[in-house]
Tab-separated table of C-alpha atoms in Angstrom:
chain	number	residue	atom	x	y	z
A	1	MET	CA	-62.212	110.905	58.600
A	2	SER	CA	-59.885	109.956	61.444
A	3	GLY	CA	-61.464	106.474	61.481
A	4	GLY	CA	-60.364	105.896	57.893
A	5	LYS	CA	-56.791	106.942	58.612
A	6	GLU	CA	-56.690	104.655	61.642
A	7	LEU	CA	-57.726	101.679	59.531
A	8	ILE	CA	-55.025	102.323	56.964
A	9	SER	CA	-52.269	102.687	59.547
A	10	LEU	CA	-53.309	99.651	61.581
A	11	ASP	CA	-54.447	97.112	59.052
A	12	LEU	CA	-53.380	97.850	55.522
A	13	THR	CA	-49.808	97.338	54.411
A	14	ASN	CA	-50.819	97.637	50.779
A	15	SER	CA	-53.864	98.444	48.688
A	16	LEU	CA	-55.184	94.888	48.668
A	17	MET	CA	-56.653	93.017	51.632
A	18	LEU	CA	-58.887	89.967	51.499
A	19	ILE	CA	-60.843	89.724	54.741
A	20	SER	CA	-63.232	87.202	56.247
A	21	GLU	CA	-66.900	87.831	56.951
A	22	ALA	CA	-66.132	87.872	60.676
A	23	GLU	CA	-63.636	90.725	60.252
A	24	PHE	CA	-66.037	93.026	58.428
A	25	GLY	CA	-67.750	94.480	61.495
A	26	SER	CA	-64.585	95.630	63.249
A	27	ILE	CA	-63.240	97.178	60.061
A	28	VAL	CA	-66.336	99.036	58.886
A	29	SER	CA	-67.025	100.342	62.407
A	30	ARG	CA	-63.926	102.529	62.129
A	31	TYR	CA	-65.658	104.633	59.486
A	32	LYS	CA	-68.466	107.000	60.413
A	33	ASN	CA	-70.059	107.844	57.077
A	34	VAL	CA	-70.426	104.746	54.896
A	35	LEU	CA	-72.158	104.359	51.532
A	36	TYR	CA	-73.180	100.890	50.376
A	37	LEU	CA	-73.171	101.260	46.605
A	38	CYS	CA	-75.169	99.034	44.231
A	39	HIS	CA	-74.437	98.605	40.533
A	40	ARG	CA	-76.560	100.221	37.855
A	41	ASN	CA	-79.961	98.687	37.185
A	42	ALA	CA	-79.682	97.310	40.714
A	43	ASP	CA	-81.312	93.925	41.206
A	44	PRO	CA	-82.755	92.270	44.338
A	45	ASP	CA	-79.425	90.680	45.298
A	46	ALA	CA	-77.641	94.032	45.301
A	47	ILE	CA	-80.473	95.927	46.992
A	48	GLY	CA	-81.209	93.288	49.627
A	49	SER	CA	-77.515	92.937	50.452
A	50	ALA	CA	-76.795	96.665	50.690
A	51	PHE	CA	-79.965	97.285	52.710
A	52	ALA	CA	-79.051	94.570	55.229
A	53	LEU	CA	-75.498	95.877	55.619
A	54	ALA	CA	-76.690	99.445	56.157
A	55	GLY	CA	-79.272	98.261	58.662
A	56	ALA	CA	-76.833	96.084	60.592
A	57	PHE	CA	-73.793	98.362	60.653
A	58	GLY	CA	-75.150	101.815	59.824
A	59	GLY	CA	-74.813	103.688	56.582
A	60	THR	CA	-76.607	104.762	53.423
A	61	VAL	CA	-77.652	102.730	50.378
A	62	GLY	CA	-76.983	104.117	46.909
A	63	ALA	CA	-77.228	102.884	43.321
A	64	ILE	CA	-75.823	103.914	39.966
A	65	ASP	CA	-78.210	105.167	37.269
A	66	ASP	CA	-81.393	103.349	38.300
A	67	LEU	CA	-82.985	100.281	39.822
A	68	SER	CA	-84.369	97.338	37.909
A	69	ARG	CA	-88.166	97.120	37.956
A	70	ILE	CA	-88.062	94.160	40.295
A	71	GLY	CA	-85.407	95.878	42.401
A	72	GLU	CA	-87.555	98.978	42.702
A	73	ALA	CA	-90.544	96.880	43.764
A	74	LEU	CA	-88.456	95.112	46.414
A	75	SER	CA	-87.085	98.394	47.763
A	76	ASP	CA	-90.652	99.640	48.242
A	77	ILE	CA	-91.678	96.471	50.074
A	78	ILE	CA	-88.739	96.451	52.499
A	79	GLY	CA	-88.642	100.235	52.916
A	80	ALA	CA	-85.185	100.770	51.458
A	81	HIS	CA	-84.398	104.433	50.792
A	82	ILE	CA	-81.850	104.446	47.984
A	83	LEU	CA	-79.849	107.405	46.712
A	84	ILE	CA	-79.622	107.333	42.928
A	85	ASP	CA	-76.291	108.453	41.464
A	86	PRO	CA	-74.782	109.622	44.758
A	87	SER	CA	-71.632	111.717	44.596
A	88	GLU	CA	-68.449	109.893	45.489
A	89	GLU	CA	-67.504	112.916	47.595
A	90	GLY	CA	-68.250	113.214	51.293
A	91	TRP	CA	-68.070	109.567	52.335
A	92	ASP	CA	-65.491	108.134	54.703
A	93	LEU	CA	-65.868	104.821	52.895
A	94	ILE	CA	-67.799	103.397	49.951
A	95	VAL	CA	-68.553	99.672	50.049
A	96	VAL	CA	-69.297	98.371	46.558
A	97	VAL	CA	-71.911	95.615	46.750
A	98	ASP	CA	-72.568	92.834	44.221
A	99	THR	CA	-70.161	93.920	41.496
A	100	SER	CA	-66.429	94.007	41.015
A	101	VAL	CA	-66.124	95.645	37.584
A	102	GLN	CA	-66.084	99.357	36.780
A	103	LEU	CA	-68.507	98.728	33.912
A	104	GLN	CA	-71.369	98.382	36.382
A	105	LEU	CA	-70.516	101.616	38.207
A	106	GLY	CA	-70.626	104.019	35.277
A	107	ARG	CA	-68.476	107.105	35.553
A	108	ILE	CA	-68.156	107.200	39.333
A	109	GLN	CA	-64.520	107.455	40.435
A	110	LEU	CA	-63.852	105.391	43.533
A	111	ALA	CA	-61.173	106.512	45.955
A	112	ARG	CA	-61.436	104.813	49.352
A	113	TYR	CA	-63.608	101.753	49.000
A	114	GLY	CA	-64.260	98.184	50.077
A	115	LEU	CA	-65.939	95.422	48.124
A	116	ILE	CA	-68.403	92.599	48.840
A	117	ASP	CA	-69.230	90.404	45.870
A	118	HIS	CA	-69.831	86.861	44.684
A	119	HIS	CA	-68.654	87.346	41.097
A	120	GLN	CA	-65.134	86.245	40.266
A	121	ASP	CA	-63.978	89.308	38.341
A	122	GLU	CA	-60.902	90.986	39.777
A	123	GLY	CA	-61.320	94.446	38.253
A	124	LEU	CA	-62.059	96.392	41.444
A	125	THR	CA	-60.244	94.185	43.936
A	126	HIS	CA	-56.795	95.493	43.006
A	127	LYS	CA	-57.395	98.962	44.439
A	128	ALA	CA	-59.849	98.076	47.200
A	129	GLU	CA	-58.766	98.756	50.766
A	130	PHE	CA	-60.432	95.475	51.708
A	131	TYR	CA	-62.705	93.001	50.014
A	132	ILE	CA	-64.792	89.883	50.557
A	133	GLN	CA	-65.174	87.903	47.359
A	134	ARG	CA	-65.954	84.230	46.981
A	135	PRO	CA	-68.011	82.139	44.548
A	136	ALA	CA	-71.293	81.986	46.447
A	137	LYS	CA	-74.469	81.770	44.404
A	138	SER	CA	-75.522	85.245	45.589
A	139	THR	CA	-74.018	88.188	47.414
A	140	ALA	CA	-76.900	87.885	49.880
A	141	GLU	CA	-75.459	84.596	51.137
A	142	ILE	CA	-72.154	86.322	51.899
A	143	VAL	CA	-73.923	89.205	53.625
A	144	TRP	CA	-75.999	86.799	55.717
A	145	LYS	CA	-72.766	85.164	56.920
A	146	ILE	CA	-71.361	88.625	57.707
A	147	LEU	CA	-74.363	89.345	59.907
A	148	LYS	CA	-74.170	85.964	61.652
A	149	ASP	CA	-70.414	86.095	62.228
A	150	ASN	CA	-70.728	89.573	63.733
A	151	GLY	CA	-73.696	88.765	65.968
A	152	ARG	CA	-76.138	91.063	64.149
A	153	GLN	CA	-79.815	90.115	64.160
A	154	PRO	CA	-81.708	91.142	61.023
A	155	SER	CA	-85.012	92.937	61.062
A	156	ARG	CA	-87.876	91.263	59.245
A	157	GLU	CA	-87.311	93.587	56.281
A	158	MET	CA	-83.575	92.894	56.184
A	159	ALA	CA	-84.174	89.138	56.188
A	160	LEU	CA	-86.811	89.474	53.462
A	161	GLY	CA	-84.440	91.523	51.299
A	162	LEU	CA	-81.672	88.939	51.644
A	163	MET	CA	-84.091	86.101	50.942
A	164	ALA	CA	-85.285	87.881	47.803
A	165	GLY	CA	-81.682	88.285	46.695
A	166	ILE	CA	-81.002	84.567	47.051
A	167	ILE	CA	-84.198	83.585	45.237
A	168	SER	CA	-83.474	85.998	42.405
A	169	ASP	CA	-79.824	85.153	41.808
A	170	THR	CA	-80.312	81.389	42.050
A	171	GLY	CA	-83.216	81.435	39.591
A	172	ARG	CA	-85.634	80.363	42.312
A	173	PHE	CA	-83.087	77.793	43.519
A	174	LYS	CA	-82.451	76.173	40.132
A	175	ARG	CA	-78.778	77.186	40.489
A	176	ALA	CA	-78.658	76.950	44.287
A	177	SER	CA	-75.950	75.366	46.424
A	178	ALA	CA	-76.169	73.775	49.853
A	179	GLU	CA	-75.194	77.163	51.305
A	180	SER	CA	-78.092	78.790	49.448
A	181	PHE	CA	-80.639	76.416	50.962
A	182	LEU	CA	-79.149	76.727	54.444
A	183	ALA	CA	-79.141	80.528	54.288
A	184	ALA	CA	-82.722	80.540	52.992
A	185	SER	CA	-83.898	78.319	55.835
A	186	GLU	CA	-82.197	80.510	58.424
A	187	LEU	CA	-83.587	83.704	56.893
A	188	LEU	CA	-87.139	82.346	56.854
A	189	GLU	CA	-86.809	81.595	60.553
A	190	ALA	CA	-85.063	84.860	61.415
A	191	GLY	CA	-87.568	86.976	59.488
A	192	GLY	CA	-90.720	85.169	60.509
A	193	PHE	CA	-92.180	85.023	56.993
A	194	ASP	CA	-92.854	82.144	54.627
A	195	TYR	CA	-91.454	81.358	51.202
A	196	GLU	CA	-94.628	82.466	49.435
A	197	GLU	CA	-94.270	85.986	50.836
A	198	ALA	CA	-90.681	86.135	49.624
A	199	LEU	CA	-91.799	85.073	46.154
A	200	GLN	CA	-94.508	87.727	46.149
A	201	ALA	CA	-91.851	90.362	46.803
A	202	LEU	CA	-90.350	89.376	43.446
A	203	SER	CA	-93.605	89.043	41.524
A	204	VAL	CA	-93.442	91.937	39.092
A	205	ALA	CA	-94.874	91.363	35.638
A	206	PRO	CA	-92.666	92.684	32.814
A	207	ASP	CA	-93.963	95.939	31.400
A	208	ILE	CA	-95.025	96.207	27.775
A	209	SER	CA	-91.765	97.834	26.641
A	210	GLN	CA	-89.776	94.864	27.940
A	211	ARG	CA	-92.157	92.391	26.321
A	212	ILE	CA	-91.883	94.206	22.978
A	213	ALA	CA	-88.080	94.286	23.205
A	214	VAL	CA	-87.879	90.566	23.953
A	215	LEU	CA	-90.209	89.694	21.074
A	216	LYS	CA	-88.204	91.879	18.677
A	217	ALA	CA	-84.978	90.239	19.795
A	218	ALA	CA	-86.472	86.815	19.133
A	219	SER	CA	-87.761	87.819	15.697
A	220	ARG	CA	-84.361	89.244	14.701
A	221	ALA	CA	-82.272	86.392	16.076
A	222	LYS	CA	-79.710	84.674	13.875
A	223	ILE	CA	-79.136	81.029	14.739
A	224	GLU	CA	-75.911	79.130	14.117
A	225	ARG	CA	-75.600	75.401	14.594
A	226	ARG	CA	-72.189	74.082	15.642
A	227	GLY	CA	-72.513	70.337	15.976
A	228	GLU	CA	-75.239	69.780	18.546
A	229	TRP	CA	-74.974	73.346	19.888
A	230	LEU	CA	-77.265	76.242	18.962
A	231	ILE	CA	-75.815	79.754	19.226
A	232	ALA	CA	-78.244	82.679	18.907
A	233	ALA	CA	-77.428	86.344	18.383
A	234	SER	CA	-79.666	89.373	18.058
A	235	ARG	CA	-79.724	93.164	18.274
A	236	ILE	CA	-82.009	95.365	20.337
A	237	ASN	CA	-81.374	98.656	22.118
A	238	SER	CA	-82.862	97.819	25.502
A	239	PHE	CA	-83.432	94.842	27.802
A	240	GLU	CA	-80.490	92.945	26.344
A	241	GLY	CA	-80.195	90.665	29.367
A	242	SER	CA	-83.879	89.732	29.419
A	243	SER	CA	-83.792	89.123	25.673
A	244	ALA	CA	-80.768	86.826	25.916
A	245	ALA	CA	-82.451	84.870	28.717
A	246	ALA	CA	-85.588	84.523	26.583
A	247	LEU	CA	-83.555	83.086	23.700
A	248	ILE	CA	-82.194	80.431	26.066
A	249	ASP	CA	-85.739	79.613	27.167
A	250	LEU	CA	-86.668	79.228	23.497
A	251	GLY	CA	-83.994	76.583	22.969
A	252	ALA	CA	-80.623	78.233	22.333
A	253	ASP	CA	-77.583	76.882	24.167
A	254	VAL	CA	-75.822	80.247	24.083
A	255	ALA	CA	-77.377	83.641	23.318
A	256	PHE	CA	-75.841	87.059	22.695
A	257	VAL	CA	-77.891	90.253	22.401
A	258	ALA	CA	-76.267	93.555	21.448
A	259	GLY	CA	-77.508	97.099	21.910
A	260	ARG	CA	-75.977	100.456	21.073
A	261	HIS	CA	-75.972	103.081	23.819
A	262	GLY	CA	-74.456	106.326	22.591
A	263	ASP	CA	-70.947	105.575	21.383
A	264	ARG	CA	-70.802	102.276	23.269
A	265	VAL	CA	-72.060	98.796	22.522
A	266	ARG	CA	-73.450	96.597	25.265
A	267	ILE	CA	-73.660	92.855	24.755
A	268	SER	CA	-75.408	90.574	27.218
A	269	ALA	CA	-74.998	86.817	27.090
A	270	ARG	CA	-76.684	83.807	28.637
A	271	SER	CA	-76.018	80.089	28.376
A	272	SER	CA	-77.933	76.922	29.125
A	273	ARG	CA	-77.038	74.628	31.996
A	274	LYS	CA	-75.795	72.135	29.403
A	275	ALA	CA	-73.309	74.669	28.013
A	276	ALA	CA	-72.170	75.698	31.481
A	277	ASN	CA	-71.660	72.056	32.459
A	278	ALA	CA	-69.545	71.650	29.327
A	279	GLY	CA	-67.157	74.242	30.750
A	280	LEU	CA	-68.269	77.367	28.898
A	281	ASN	CA	-67.449	80.450	30.988
A	282	LEU	CA	-69.199	83.580	29.703
A	283	ASN	CA	-67.659	85.682	32.464
A	284	GLN	CA	-64.178	85.065	31.087
A	285	ILE	CA	-65.177	85.278	27.424
A	286	LEU	CA	-67.054	88.568	27.660
A	287	GLY	CA	-64.516	90.075	30.025
A	288	ASP	CA	-61.712	89.334	27.556
A	289	ILE	CA	-63.610	90.665	24.536
A	290	GLY	CA	-64.781	93.781	26.365
A	291	ARG	CA	-61.280	94.702	27.500
A	292	ALA	CA	-59.869	94.004	24.034
A	293	HIS	CA	-62.204	96.670	22.632
A	294	GLY	CA	-61.595	99.431	25.161
A	295	GLY	CA	-64.288	98.440	27.611
A	296	ASP	CA	-64.921	96.054	30.451
A	297	GLY	CA	-67.151	93.132	31.231
A	298	GLY	CA	-67.890	90.182	33.434
A	299	GLY	CA	-70.588	88.450	35.427
A	300	HIS	CA	-71.213	84.748	35.988
A	301	SER	CA	-70.179	81.674	34.051
A	302	SER	CA	-73.665	81.431	32.521
A	303	ALA	CA	-74.690	85.122	32.521
A	304	ALA	CA	-72.381	87.994	31.653
A	305	SER	CA	-72.123	91.252	29.723
A	306	PHE	CA	-69.644	93.774	28.431
A	307	ASP	CA	-69.626	97.410	27.390
A	308	ALA	CA	-67.138	98.439	24.694
A	309	ARG	CA	-66.554	100.384	21.508
A	310	GLY	CA	-67.040	98.909	18.076
A	311	ASP	CA	-69.526	97.664	15.534
A	312	PRO	CA	-72.342	95.603	17.091
A	313	GLU	CA	-72.404	92.999	14.321
A	314	ALA	CA	-68.633	92.552	14.399
A	315	LEU	CA	-68.645	92.180	18.173
A	316	LEU	CA	-71.492	89.663	18.025
A	317	GLN	CA	-69.575	87.647	15.454
A	318	GLU	CA	-66.475	87.685	17.650
A	319	CYS	CA	-68.562	86.381	20.543
A	320	ARG	CA	-70.036	83.613	18.409
A	321	ASN	CA	-66.632	82.614	17.079
A	322	ARG	CA	-65.105	82.469	20.546
A	323	VAL	CA	-67.903	80.285	21.862
A	324	ALA	CA	-67.765	77.988	18.840
A	325	GLU	CA	-64.046	77.438	19.484
A	326	LEU	CA	-64.641	76.502	23.110
A	327	LEU	CA	-67.696	74.270	22.929
A	328	PRO	CA	-66.807	70.581	22.607
């Protein structure tokens, strides 16, 4: 505990501190008991990033609610031991990895925490003791720079986890940047594995429940044409994100899929590259709508979600209307 107090007295003049990747090691080393916390339904980017940080600097990896199927498969391959729904009590510091909105952390109440993320939401940055947040294509790219700038060599498993995170979040490099390709090349060399092995770590066939949900979402979809744009909306109570992505693959420019979970409504959205290039920002749209209805939301410009209260059909219509106003 004394390490945490020392950090506050030496480095923090307020509750908000943006730090560089090179500064992370000296800061986190002042805490003895660190939890690297992944968002709910943790994906390869979150798991690979948290696992590498814990391996390089010491600490424990945790996740809210559950892991995604592909995230669970990756954790088995790299040997990541992940605490599910850890208590927020008993840690000197919690480092939130790969999310910056409370929506993705469920009911956990953060007290002393840091943040490492590549999304551009500001929800959790305002109360973080320190944070690293920049628009990389994956959190794994940021974590890889943290390791390099602090002179930490990754194990083979750490490198594989980071590589899997980059592959996953860039859509197998369809949305990659120059930094993504450079990091991937360096990780392949550092880990001593080839690209095929990294792909195999992500090769998990969707189970039958996911396939059924996606097919139902497609069969229930309502399509609106606005000029040359196609906007799809559907309702399903599970796998909303996968269903929205499938609607894009089927030809929609923008897709919204809603599901009711208890007294809350979750809407996931995806957009085509064409819509994103036209300036459509789903992160901003869904964040605004979610907060307007007593919830929260965010994500990427072409993939986002929110969790709020309200009628699913009314919320879907609001999403469609907002997008129709913004598309050229």
